[in-house]
């Protein structure tokens, strides 16, 4: 880990990513509390807001990866932050005048631009560190995610109640500006910025975009291990979609209606602490047992704990189970996050990452759409937990069926290639 932070390029990229995530988390959480507080009789609005974060992926996924692999990733990431800062200023205006439809439109556009940041950032990271540092870098990123789980909802709640929704969005805009400045000043290797050479905007044609997009699809289809890993992301999207609103809904509509703001913040605190512990344990588990067993076991254990969340009627038990679920989920994320850069070469990482996003967000959008239509009339908070558990155990058995044999086959091929080269 020390070697990572001795790399000044990685340090700037890491801080910029943290600032960008901070800008996203604080505003999104504060806006969720704003909707639940101001429109408490219409909980579907919170689900609709989450849809505005997920649906853009389905609109821009076909171009995001191509742009990240064709153009300067440093400029893409920096301008993504600056454009979102400008959109946040417009969002401030629409919130002030209570123009909810335009607020949702700004959320949609902000989320669309953020997809370009994600693909460019992954490519910059891959090209700025050595391959043997992927697990450490993934663990560090998951630790940051754990910190946002730990404090994200609390920060959003605190911002909303102390400085209001306007103040929360001002923090958003400033975070994006800082992130963009750090990226613009970063000294990234040329191979990380433009692995496929430089492309001018006027050279970009629809035919070229479609050609690159299909090349990304063919690359995934020809790599069975990569294909199986990515296939499970549909269910991860469903899990993420339900979990994006579950803490608030569980407390407001089941366990603690009077103190739901504090209690839902505590949920993320307990899960965040568990996530941090799981992040520390994950590299040790991966070195000891390899990625596939850690991934499969973590999913199965998480499904049992999530199912248990649906049965509990006490907030104390809910906090304990969500803490244990955080420990189980962190190694899953690190196993996949460190595996992808190892399986995909730098010139294709943007396109492959762009395939993952729409698959996840399709599940994310389906889940949120179902919640918006069915909650609370046909779907209760309890059944939201059960649906989450079924999806998680389904992915576990899917990976159990395919991953071990594919990993063994890949190891045999790698050994044979090494023997031939010797």
Coordinates of C-alpha atoms in Angstrom, one line a residue:
X1 CA 0.0 0.0 0.0
X2 CA 2.9 2.4 0.8
X3 CA 4.2 1.9 -2.8
X4 CA 0.9 3.0 -4.2
X5 CA 1.1 6.3 -2.3
X6 CA 4.7 6.9 -3.3
X7 CA 3.4 7.2 -6.8
X8 CA 2.4 10.9 -7.2
X9 CA 0.3 10.1 -10.3
X10 CA -1.8 7.5 -8.4
X11 CA -2.1 9.9 -5.4
X12 CA -3.7 12.7 -7.6
X13 CA -6.0 10.2 -9.3
X14 CA -7.0 8.7 -6.0
X15 CA -7.8 12.1 -4.3
X16 CA -9.6 13.2 -7.5
X17 CA -11.8 10.1 -7.4
X18 CA -12.6 10.6 -3.7
X19 CA -13.6 14.2 -4.4
X20 CA -15.8 13.2 -7.3
X21 CA -17.5 10.5 -5.2
X22 CA -18.0 12.9 -2.4
X23 CA -19.7 15.3 -4.8
X24 CA -22.0 12.6 -5.9
X25 CA -22.8 11.0 -2.5
X26 CA -23.6 14.1 -0.5
X27 CA -25.9 15.7 -3.1
X28 CA -27.7 12.4 -3.9
X29 CA -28.3 11.5 -0.2
X30 CA -29.4 15.0 0.7
X31 CA -31.8 15.0 -2.3
X32 CA -33.2 11.6 -1.1
X33 CA -33.9 13.0 2.3
X34 CA -35.4 16.2 0.7
X35 CA -37.8 14.1 -1.3
X36 CA -38.8 11.8 1.6
X37 CA -39.2 14.8 3.9
X38 CA -41.0 17.2 1.5
X39 CA -43.1 14.5 -0.3
X40 CA -43.5 11.9 2.4
X41 CA -46.9 10.9 1.1
X42 CA -45.3 9.8 -2.2
X43 CA -42.3 7.5 -1.5
X44 CA -42.1 6.6 -5.2
X45 CA -40.4 9.9 -5.9
X46 CA -37.2 8.7 -4.1
X47 CA -37.2 5.6 -6.3
X48 CA -37.7 7.8 -9.3
X49 CA -34.7 9.9 -8.3
X50 CA -32.6 6.8 -8.1
X51 CA -33.8 5.9 -11.6
X52 CA -32.4 9.2 -12.8
X53 CA -29.0 7.9 -11.6
X54 CA -29.3 4.5 -13.3
X55 CA -31.2 5.0 -16.6
X56 CA -28.5 7.2 -18.2
X57 CA -26.2 4.2 -18.5
X58 CA -28.7 2.6 -20.9
X59 CA -28.7 5.7 -23.0
X60 CA -24.9 6.3 -23.3
X61 CA -23.3 2.9 -22.7
X62 CA -22.6 2.3 -26.4
X63 CA -20.5 5.4 -26.7
X64 CA -18.8 5.7 -23.3
X65 CA -16.3 2.9 -23.7
X66 CA -15.4 3.9 -27.3
X67 CA -14.8 7.5 -26.2
X68 CA -12.6 6.3 -23.3
X69 CA -10.5 4.1 -25.6
X70 CA -10.3 6.6 -28.5
X71 CA -9.7 9.9 -26.8
X72 CA -7.5 11.3 -24.0
X73 CA -8.7 9.8 -20.8
X74 CA -7.2 12.5 -18.7
X75 CA -9.3 15.2 -20.5
X76 CA -12.4 13.0 -20.5
X77 CA -12.3 12.6 -16.7
X78 CA -11.5 16.3 -16.0
X79 CA -14.2 17.7 -18.3
X80 CA -16.7 15.2 -16.9
X81 CA -16.2 16.7 -13.5
X82 CA -16.4 20.3 -14.7
X83 CA -19.5 19.7 -16.7
X84 CA -21.2 18.1 -13.7
X85 CA -20.3 21.1 -11.6
X86 CA -22.1 23.3 -14.2
X87 CA -25.1 21.0 -14.2
X88 CA -25.2 21.2 -10.4
X89 CA -25.5 25.0 -10.5
X90 CA -28.6 24.6 -12.7
X91 CA -29.9 22.0 -10.3
X92 CA -29.6 24.5 -7.5
X93 CA -31.7 26.9 -9.5
X94 CA -34.5 24.3 -10.1
X95 CA -34.5 23.2 -6.5
X96 CA -34.9 26.8 -5.4
X97 CA -38.0 27.2 -7.6
X98 CA -39.3 23.7 -6.8
X99 CA -39.3 22.6 -10.4
X100 CA -39.2 18.9 -9.7
X101 CA -39.3 17.7 -13.4
X102 CA -36.2 19.8 -14.2
X103 CA -34.5 18.6 -11.1
X104 CA -34.9 15.0 -12.4
X105 CA -33.6 16.1 -15.8
X106 CA -30.5 17.6 -14.2
X107 CA -30.0 14.4 -12.2
X108 CA -30.3 12.4 -15.4
X109 CA -27.7 14.5 -17.2
X110 CA -25.3 14.5 -14.3
X111 CA -25.4 10.8 -14.1
X112 CA -24.9 10.5 -17.9
X113 CA -21.7 12.5 -17.7
X114 CA -20.5 10.5 -14.7
X115 CA -20.4 7.4 -16.9
X116 CA -17.6 8.9 -19.0
X117 CA -15.7 9.6 -15.8
X118 CA -15.8 6.0 -14.6
X119 CA -14.5 4.4 -17.8
X120 CA -11.7 7.0 -18.2
X121 CA -10.7 6.7 -14.5
X122 CA -10.4 2.9 -14.7
X123 CA -8.2 3.2 -17.8
X124 CA -6.0 5.8 -16.1
X125 CA -5.6 3.7 -13.0
X126 CA -4.7 0.6 -15.0
X127 CA -2.0 2.4 -16.9
X128 CA -0.6 4.2 -13.8
X129 CA 0.3 1.2 -11.6
X130 CA 1.9 -2.3 -12.0
X131 CA -0.2 -5.4 -12.4
X132 CA 0.8 -6.8 -9.0
X133 CA -0.7 -3.7 -7.4
X134 CA -4.3 -4.3 -8.8
X135 CA -5.5 -6.1 -5.7
X136 CA -4.1 -3.4 -3.4
X137 CA -5.6 -0.6 -5.5
X138 CA -8.9 -2.3 -5.7
X139 CA -8.8 -2.8 -1.9
X140 CA -8.0 0.8 -1.4
X141 CA -10.9 1.9 -3.6
X142 CA -13.2 -0.4 -1.7
X143 CA -12.0 1.1 1.5
X144 CA -13.0 4.5 0.2
X145 CA -16.4 3.0 -0.7
X146 CA -16.7 1.7 2.8
X147 CA -16.0 5.1 4.2
X148 CA -18.7 6.6 2.0
X149 CA -21.0 3.8 3.2
X150 CA -20.0 4.7 6.7
X151 CA -20.5 8.4 6.4
X152 CA -22.3 9.0 3.1
X153 CA -25.8 8.9 4.3
X154 CA -24.8 10.6 7.5
X155 CA -23.1 13.4 5.5
X156 CA -26.1 13.7 3.3
X157 CA -28.5 13.9 6.3
X158 CA -26.2 16.3 8.1
X159 CA -25.9 18.5 5.0
X160 CA -29.6 18.5 4.4
X161 CA -30.5 19.4 8.0
X162 CA -27.7 21.8 8.7
X163 CA -27.2 23.8 5.5
X164 CA -30.2 22.6 3.5
X165 CA -30.5 21.1 0.1
X166 CA -29.0 24.2 -1.5
X167 CA -25.9 23.9 0.7
X168 CA -25.5 20.2 -0.1
X169 CA -25.5 20.9 -3.8
X170 CA -22.9 23.7 -3.3
X171 CA -20.6 21.1 -1.7
X172 CA -21.4 18.9 -4.7
X173 CA -20.3 21.5 -7.2
X174 CA -17.1 22.4 -5.3
X175 CA -16.1 18.7 -5.1
X176 CA -16.4 18.3 -8.8
X177 CA -14.3 21.4 -9.5
X178 CA -11.5 20.2 -7.2
X179 CA -11.5 16.7 -8.7
X180 CA -11.3 18.1 -12.2
X181 CA -8.4 20.4 -11.3
X182 CA -6.4 17.5 -9.8
X183 CA -6.9 15.4 -12.9
X184 CA -5.9 18.2 -15.2
X185 CA -2.7 18.6 -13.2
X186 CA -2.0 14.9 -13.1
X187 CA 1.1 13.6 -15.0
X188 CA -0.4 10.3 -16.4
X189 CA 1.7 8.1 -18.8
X190 CA 0.9 8.5 -22.4
X191 CA -0.1 4.8 -22.7
X192 CA -2.7 5.3 -19.9
X193 CA -4.1 8.4 -21.5
X194 CA -4.3 7.2 -25.2
X195 CA -3.5 3.5 -25.5
X196 CA -4.9 3.3 -29.0
X197 CA -3.3 6.5 -30.2
X198 CA -4.8 10.0 -30.6
X199 CA -8.1 10.5 -32.4
X200 CA -9.5 13.8 -33.4
X201 CA -13.2 14.6 -32.8
X202 CA -13.8 15.3 -36.4
X203 CA -12.6 11.7 -37.2
X204 CA -15.4 10.3 -35.1
X205 CA -18.2 8.7 -37.1
X206 CA -21.2 6.7 -36.2
X207 CA -19.8 3.8 -38.2
X208 CA -16.6 4.0 -36.2
X209 CA -18.5 4.1 -32.9
X210 CA -20.5 1.0 -33.9
X211 CA -17.4 -0.8 -35.1
X212 CA -15.6 -0.2 -31.8
X213 CA -18.7 -1.2 -29.8
X214 CA -19.0 -4.5 -31.6
X215 CA -15.3 -5.1 -31.2
X216 CA -15.8 -4.8 -27.4
X217 CA -18.8 -7.2 -27.5
X218 CA -16.8 -9.8 -29.6
X219 CA -13.8 -9.5 -27.2
X220 CA -16.1 -10.3 -24.2
X221 CA -17.9 -13.1 -26.1
X222 CA -14.6 -14.8 -26.9
X223 CA -13.3 -14.7 -23.3
X224 CA -15.6 -17.2 -21.5
X225 CA -14.3 -16.3 -18.0
X226 CA -14.9 -12.6 -18.6
X227 CA -18.3 -13.4 -20.1
X228 CA -19.4 -15.4 -17.0
X229 CA -18.2 -12.7 -14.6
X230 CA -20.0 -9.9 -16.5
X231 CA -23.2 -12.0 -16.8
X232 CA -23.6 -11.9 -13.0
X233 CA -23.7 -8.1 -13.0
X234 CA -27.4 -8.0 -14.0
X235 CA -28.2 -9.4 -10.6
X236 CA -25.7 -7.1 -8.9
X237 CA -27.6 -4.3 -10.5
X238 CA -30.9 -5.5 -9.0
X239 CA -29.2 -5.8 -5.6
X240 CA -27.7 -2.2 -5.9
X241 CA -31.1 -0.8 -7.0
X242 CA -33.0 -2.2 -4.1
X243 CA -30.2 -1.3 -1.6
X244 CA -30.1 2.3 -2.8
X245 CA -33.5 3.0 -1.2
X246 CA -33.8 0.1 1.3
X247 CA -32.1 1.8 4.4
X248 CA -34.5 4.7 4.3
X249 CA -37.6 2.6 3.5
X250 CA -36.8 -0.1 6.1
X251 CA -36.7 2.5 8.9
X252 CA -39.4 4.9 7.7
X253 CA -42.0 2.3 6.8
X254 CA -41.2 -0.6 9.2
X255 CA -38.7 -0.4 12.1
X256 CA -38.5 3.3 13.2
X257 CA -40.9 5.7 11.5
X258 CA -40.3 8.5 14.0
X259 CA -36.5 8.5 13.9
X260 CA -35.9 7.2 10.4
X261 CA -33.3 9.8 9.5
X262 CA -31.0 8.9 12.3
X263 CA -31.6 5.2 12.1
X264 CA -31.1 5.0 8.3
X265 CA -27.9 6.9 8.8
X266 CA -26.8 4.3 11.4
X267 CA -27.5 1.5 9.0
X268 CA -24.9 2.9 6.6
X269 CA -22.5 3.4 9.6
X270 CA -22.8 -0.3 10.6
X271 CA -22.5 -1.5 7.1
X272 CA -19.6 0.9 6.4
X273 CA -17.7 -0.4 9.4
X274 CA -18.3 -4.0 8.3
X275 CA -17.2 -3.0 4.8
X276 CA -13.9 -1.6 6.1
X277 CA -13.2 -4.8 8.1
X278 CA -14.0 -6.9 5.0
X279 CA -11.8 -4.7 2.9
X280 CA -8.8 -5.4 5.2
X281 CA -9.5 -9.1 5.2
X282 CA -10.2 -9.5 1.5
X283 CA -6.5 -9.4 0.2
X284 CA -5.6 -12.0 2.8
X285 CA -8.5 -14.2 1.8
X286 CA -7.8 -13.8 -2.0
X287 CA -4.1 -14.7 -1.5
X288 CA -5.1 -17.8 0.6
X289 CA -8.0 -19.1 -1.3
X290 CA -7.9 -17.3 -4.7
X291 CA -10.6 -15.1 -6.2
X292 CA -13.3 -17.6 -7.3
X293 CA -13.9 -19.3 -3.9
X294 CA -13.9 -15.9 -2.1
X295 CA -16.4 -14.5 -4.6
X296 CA -18.8 -17.5 -4.4
X297 CA -18.7 -17.9 -0.7
X298 CA -19.1 -14.2 0.0
X299 CA -22.2 -14.1 -2.2
X300 CA -23.8 -17.0 -0.4
X301 CA -23.1 -15.7 3.1
X302 CA -24.4 -12.2 2.1
X303 CA -27.6 -13.8 0.8
X304 CA -28.3 -15.5 4.1
X305 CA -27.7 -12.3 6.0
X306 CA -29.9 -10.2 3.7
X307 CA -32.7 -12.7 4.1
X308 CA -32.3 -12.4 7.8
X309 CA -32.7 -8.6 7.6
X310 CA -36.2 -9.1 6.2
X311 CA -37.3 -11.2 9.2
X312 CA -36.1 -8.9 12.0
X313 CA -38.4 -6.6 13.9
X314 CA -35.7 -4.9 16.0
X315 CA -33.4 -2.2 14.9
X316 CA -30.5 -3.6 17.0
X317 CA -30.6 -6.9 15.2
X318 CA -30.9 -5.2 11.9
X319 CA -27.7 -3.2 12.6
X320 CA -25.8 -6.4 13.6
X321 CA -26.9 -8.2 10.4
X322 CA -26.1 -5.3 8.2
X323 CA -22.6 -5.1 9.8
X324 CA -22.0 -8.7 9.0
X325 CA -23.3 -8.3 5.5
X326 CA -20.8 -5.5 5.0
X327 CA -17.9 -7.8 5.9
X328 CA -19.2 -10.4 3.5
X329 CA -19.8 -8.0 0.6
X330 CA -16.4 -6.2 0.6
X331 CA -14.3 -9.3 -0.6
X332 CA -16.8 -9.8 -3.4
X333 CA -16.1 -6.3 -4.8
X334 CA -12.4 -6.6 -4.4
X335 CA -12.2 -10.0 -6.0
X336 CA -14.1 -8.7 -9.1
X337 CA -12.5 -5.2 -9.1
X338 CA -8.9 -6.6 -9.1
X339 CA -9.8 -9.4 -11.6
X340 CA -11.1 -7.2 -14.4
X341 CA -7.8 -5.2 -15.2
X342 CA -5.9 -8.5 -15.1
X343 CA -8.3 -10.1 -17.7
X344 CA -8.6 -7.1 -20.0
X345 CA -5.7 -5.3 -21.9
X346 CA -5.4 -1.5 -21.6
X347 CA -6.7 -0.9 -25.2
X348 CA -10.0 -2.6 -24.4
X349 CA -10.6 -1.7 -20.8
X350 CA -12.9 1.2 -21.6
X351 CA -15.1 -0.8 -23.9
X352 CA -15.4 -3.7 -21.5
X353 CA -16.1 -1.5 -18.6
X354 CA -18.8 0.2 -20.6
X355 CA -20.5 -3.2 -21.1
X356 CA -20.6 -3.8 -17.4
X357 CA -22.4 -0.5 -16.6
X358 CA -25.5 -1.1 -18.8
X359 CA -25.9 -4.7 -17.6
X360 CA -25.7 -3.5 -14.0
X361 CA -27.9 -0.5 -14.6
X362 CA -30.5 -2.6 -16.4
X363 CA -31.0 -4.6 -13.3
X364 CA -30.8 -1.4 -11.2
X365 CA -33.5 0.2 -13.3
X366 CA -35.7 -2.8 -13.3
X367 CA -35.5 -3.1 -9.5
X368 CA -36.2 0.6 -9.0
X369 CA -39.0 0.6 -11.5
X370 CA -40.6 -2.4 -9.7
X371 CA -40.3 -0.5 -6.4
X372 CA -41.8 2.7 -7.8
X373 CA -44.8 0.7 -9.1
X374 CA -45.3 -1.9 -6.4
X375 CA -44.1 -0.3 -3.1
X376 CA -45.8 -0.2 -0.7
X377 CA -49.1 -1.6 -2.2
X378 CA -47.9 -4.9 -3.4
X379 CA -44.3 -5.1 -2.2
X380 CA -43.5 -4.7 1.5
X381 CA -40.2 -3.8 3.1
X382 CA -39.8 -7.5 4.1
X383 CA -40.3 -8.8 0.6
X384 CA -37.7 -6.2 -0.7
X385 CA -35.2 -8.0 1.5
X386 CA -36.3 -11.4 0.3
X387 CA -36.0 -10.4 -3.3
X388 CA -32.5 -9.1 -2.6
X389 CA -31.5 -12.4 -0.9
X390 CA -32.8 -14.5 -3.8
X391 CA -30.9 -12.5 -6.4
X392 CA -27.7 -12.8 -4.4
X393 CA -27.9 -16.5 -3.8
X394 CA -28.8 -16.9 -7.5
X395 CA -25.5 -15.2 -8.6
X396 CA -23.6 -17.4 -6.1
X397 CA -24.9 -20.6 -7.6
X398 CA -24.4 -19.3 -11.1
X399 CA -20.7 -18.5 -10.4
X400 CA -20.3 -21.9 -8.6
X401 CA -21.5 -23.7 -11.7
X402 CA -19.1 -22.0 -14.2
X403 CA -16.2 -20.1 -12.5
X404 CA -14.1 -23.0 -11.0
X405 CA -13.8 -24.9 -14.3
X406 CA -13.0 -21.8 -16.3
X407 CA -10.4 -20.7 -13.9
X408 CA -8.7 -24.1 -14.0
X409 CA -8.8 -24.0 -17.8
X410 CA -7.2 -20.6 -17.9
X411 CA -4.5 -21.7 -15.5
X412 CA -3.7 -24.7 -17.7
X413 CA -3.5 -22.5 -20.8
X414 CA -1.3 -20.0 -19.1
X415 CA 1.1 -22.8 -17.9
X416 CA 1.2 -24.3 -21.4
X417 CA 2.0 -20.9 -23.0
X418 CA 4.7 -20.3 -20.4
X419 CA 6.3 -23.7 -21.1
X420 CA 6.3 -23.0 -24.9
X421 CA 8.0 -19.6 -24.3
X422 CA 10.7 -21.3 -22.2

